[in-house]
One Martini backbone bead per residue (centre of mass of N, CA, C, O) as a GRO file, in nm:
protein
   79
    1MET     BB    1   3.753   7.241  -2.433
    2SER     BB    2   3.668   6.977  -2.280
    3ASP     BB    3   3.589   6.820  -1.908
    4CYS     BB    4   3.570   6.471  -1.955
    5GLY     BB    5   3.842   6.307  -1.978
    6CYS     BB    6   3.862   6.234  -2.333
    7GLU     BB    7   4.115   6.276  -2.310
    8LEU     BB    8   4.468   6.136  -2.442
    9GLU     BB    9   4.759   6.157  -2.335
   10LEU     BB   10   5.103   6.066  -2.431
   11LYS     BB   11   5.390   5.998  -2.349
   12ASP     BB   12   5.699   5.972  -2.499
   13SER     BB   13   5.734   5.684  -2.375
   14GLU     BB   14   5.500   5.559  -2.425
   15GLN     BB   15   5.481   5.622  -2.747
   16LYS     BB   16   5.751   5.402  -2.768
   17SER     BB   17   5.633   5.148  -2.643
   18VAL     BB   18   5.401   5.121  -2.849
   19LEU     BB   19   5.598   5.141  -3.148
   20TYR     BB   20   5.755   4.884  -3.079
   21TRP     BB   21   5.564   4.666  -3.063
   22LEU     BB   22   5.441   4.752  -3.346
   23LEU     BB   23   5.748   4.648  -3.486
   24ALA     BB   24   5.755   4.396  -3.390
   25ILE     BB   25   5.447   4.273  -3.495
   26ASN     BB   26   5.526   4.308  -3.765
   27SER     BB   27   5.808   4.194  -3.828
   28ILE     BB   28   5.738   3.919  -3.800
   29MET     BB   29   5.500   3.905  -3.960
   30PHE     BB   30   5.693   3.984  -4.233
   31LEU     BB   31   5.879   3.690  -4.180
   32LEU     BB   32   5.644   3.480  -4.211
   33GLU     BB   33   5.513   3.582  -4.478
   34VAL     BB   34   5.775   3.540  -4.638
   35GLY     BB   35   5.814   3.266  -4.585
   36VAL     BB   36   5.513   3.130  -4.653
   37GLY     BB   37   5.543   3.238  -4.916
   38TRP     BB   38   5.762   3.117  -5.043
   39TYR     BB   39   5.711   2.820  -5.001
   40ALA     BB   40   5.427   2.873  -5.173
   41GLN     BB   41   5.466   3.034  -5.404
   42SER     BB   42   5.297   3.361  -5.279
   43THR     BB   43   5.242   3.657  -5.391
   44ALA     BB   44   5.062   3.771  -5.216
   45LEU     BB   45   5.226   3.710  -4.939
   46ILE     BB   46   5.466   3.871  -5.037
   47ALA     BB   47   5.341   4.146  -5.073
   48ASP     BB   48   5.225   4.172  -4.785
   49SER     BB   49   5.494   4.198  -4.663
   50ILE     BB   50   5.568   4.462  -4.811
   51ASP     BB   51   5.357   4.615  -4.644
   52MET     BB   52   5.462   4.552  -4.376
   53LEU     BB   53   5.740   4.663  -4.399
   54ALA     BB   54   5.638   4.952  -4.450
   55ASP     BB   55   5.530   4.958  -4.173
   56ALA     BB   56   5.749   4.945  -4.005
   57ALA     BB   57   5.887   5.202  -4.150
   58VAL     BB   58   5.695   5.402  -4.031
   59TYR     BB   59   5.779   5.352  -3.722
   60LEU     BB   60   6.050   5.412  -3.740
   61ILE     BB   61   5.998   5.716  -3.778
   62ALA     BB   62   5.831   5.774  -3.533
   63LEU     BB   63   6.037   5.706  -3.356
   64TYR     BB   64   6.219   5.963  -3.440
   65ALA     BB   65   6.037   6.158  -3.378
   66VAL     BB   66   6.005   6.128  -3.123
   67GLY     BB   67   6.303   6.144  -3.005
   68ARG     BB   68   6.296   6.452  -3.114
   69ALA     BB   69   6.106   6.611  -2.940
   70ILE     BB   70   6.258   6.565  -2.746
   71THR     BB   71   6.553   6.725  -2.750
   72ASP     BB   72   6.384   7.001  -2.819
   73LYS     BB   73   6.322   7.023  -2.577
   74ALA     BB   74   6.558   7.030  -2.395
   75ARG     BB   75   6.685   7.270  -2.548
   76ALA     BB   76   6.424   7.435  -2.502
   77ALA     BB   77   6.516   7.410  -2.137
   78MET     BB   78   6.814   7.571  -2.172
   79THR     BB   79   6.736   7.837  -2.282
   0.00000   0.00000   0.00000
Protein backbone atom coordinates (compact mmCIF):
# COMPACT_ATOMS: atom_id res chain seq x y z
CA MET A 1 0.00 0.00 0.00
CA SER A 2 1.14 3.50 -0.67
CA ASP A 3 1.43 6.06 2.08
CA CYS A 4 -0.23 8.87 0.13
CA GLY A 5 -3.18 9.05 2.50
CA CYS A 6 -5.63 8.40 -0.32
CA GLU A 7 -7.18 5.30 1.22
CA LEU A 8 -10.56 5.81 2.83
CA GLU A 9 -11.54 3.47 5.61
CA LEU A 10 -14.89 4.03 7.25
CA LYS A 11 -15.76 2.71 10.66
CA ASP A 12 -18.73 0.36 10.90
CA SER A 13 -20.80 3.10 12.54
CA GLU A 14 -20.01 5.50 9.70
CA GLN A 15 -20.90 2.85 7.15
CA LYS A 16 -24.20 2.23 8.91
CA SER A 17 -24.95 5.95 9.00
CA VAL A 18 -24.34 6.30 5.26
CA LEU A 19 -26.44 3.21 4.52
CA TYR A 20 -29.32 4.49 6.67
CA TRP A 21 -29.28 7.79 4.76
CA LEU A 22 -29.21 5.98 1.42
CA LEU A 23 -32.04 3.72 2.52
CA ALA A 24 -34.15 6.67 3.68
CA ILE A 25 -33.60 8.69 0.51
CA ASN A 26 -34.25 5.69 -1.72
CA SER A 27 -37.40 4.71 0.18
CA ILE A 28 -38.81 8.23 -0.04
CA MET A 29 -38.06 8.35 -3.76
CA PHE A 30 -39.75 4.95 -4.19
CA LEU A 31 -42.91 6.13 -2.43
CA LEU A 32 -43.04 9.40 -4.37
CA GLU A 33 -42.40 7.77 -7.71
CA VAL A 34 -44.88 4.93 -7.24
CA GLY A 35 -47.50 7.48 -6.15
CA VAL A 36 -46.92 9.77 -9.10
CA GLY A 37 -46.70 6.79 -11.46
CA TRP A 38 -50.01 5.45 -10.16
CA TYR A 39 -51.67 8.87 -10.43
CA ALA A 40 -50.30 9.47 -13.95
CA GLN A 41 -50.96 5.85 -14.97
CA SER A 42 -47.35 5.63 -16.10
CA THR A 43 -45.95 2.13 -16.24
CA ALA A 44 -42.47 3.57 -16.80
CA LEU A 45 -42.56 5.44 -13.48
CA ILE A 46 -43.98 2.44 -11.66
CA ALA A 47 -41.29 0.19 -13.15
CA ASP A 48 -38.57 2.65 -12.13
CA SER A 49 -40.02 2.81 -8.62
CA ILE A 50 -39.78 -0.99 -8.40
CA ASP A 51 -36.11 -0.65 -9.34
CA MET A 52 -35.71 1.82 -6.47
CA LEU A 53 -37.39 -0.67 -4.16
CA ALA A 54 -34.83 -3.28 -5.23
CA ASP A 55 -32.05 -0.79 -4.48
CA ALA A 56 -33.54 -0.23 -1.02
CA ALA A 57 -33.51 -4.00 -0.46
CA VAL A 58 -29.80 -4.05 -1.31
CA TYR A 59 -29.18 -1.32 1.29
CA LEU A 60 -31.07 -3.39 3.87
CA ILE A 61 -28.90 -6.39 3.09
CA ALA A 62 -25.79 -4.21 3.36
CA LEU A 63 -26.97 -2.92 6.74
CA TYR A 64 -27.43 -6.49 7.90
CA ALA A 65 -23.92 -7.38 6.71
CA VAL A 66 -22.34 -4.41 8.47
CA GLY A 67 -24.17 -5.33 11.66
CA ARG A 68 -23.04 -8.94 11.39
CA ALA A 69 -19.45 -7.86 11.03
CA ILE A 70 -19.63 -5.96 14.32
CA THR A 71 -21.00 -8.94 16.26
CA ASP A 72 -18.49 -11.29 14.68
CA LYS A 73 -15.66 -8.95 15.68
CA ALA A 74 -16.95 -8.74 19.25
CA ARG A 75 -17.32 -12.51 19.51
CA ALA A 76 -13.82 -13.02 18.15
CA ALA A 77 -12.40 -10.50 20.63
CA MET A 78 -13.90 -12.38 23.58
CA THR A 79 -12.37 -15.73 22.67
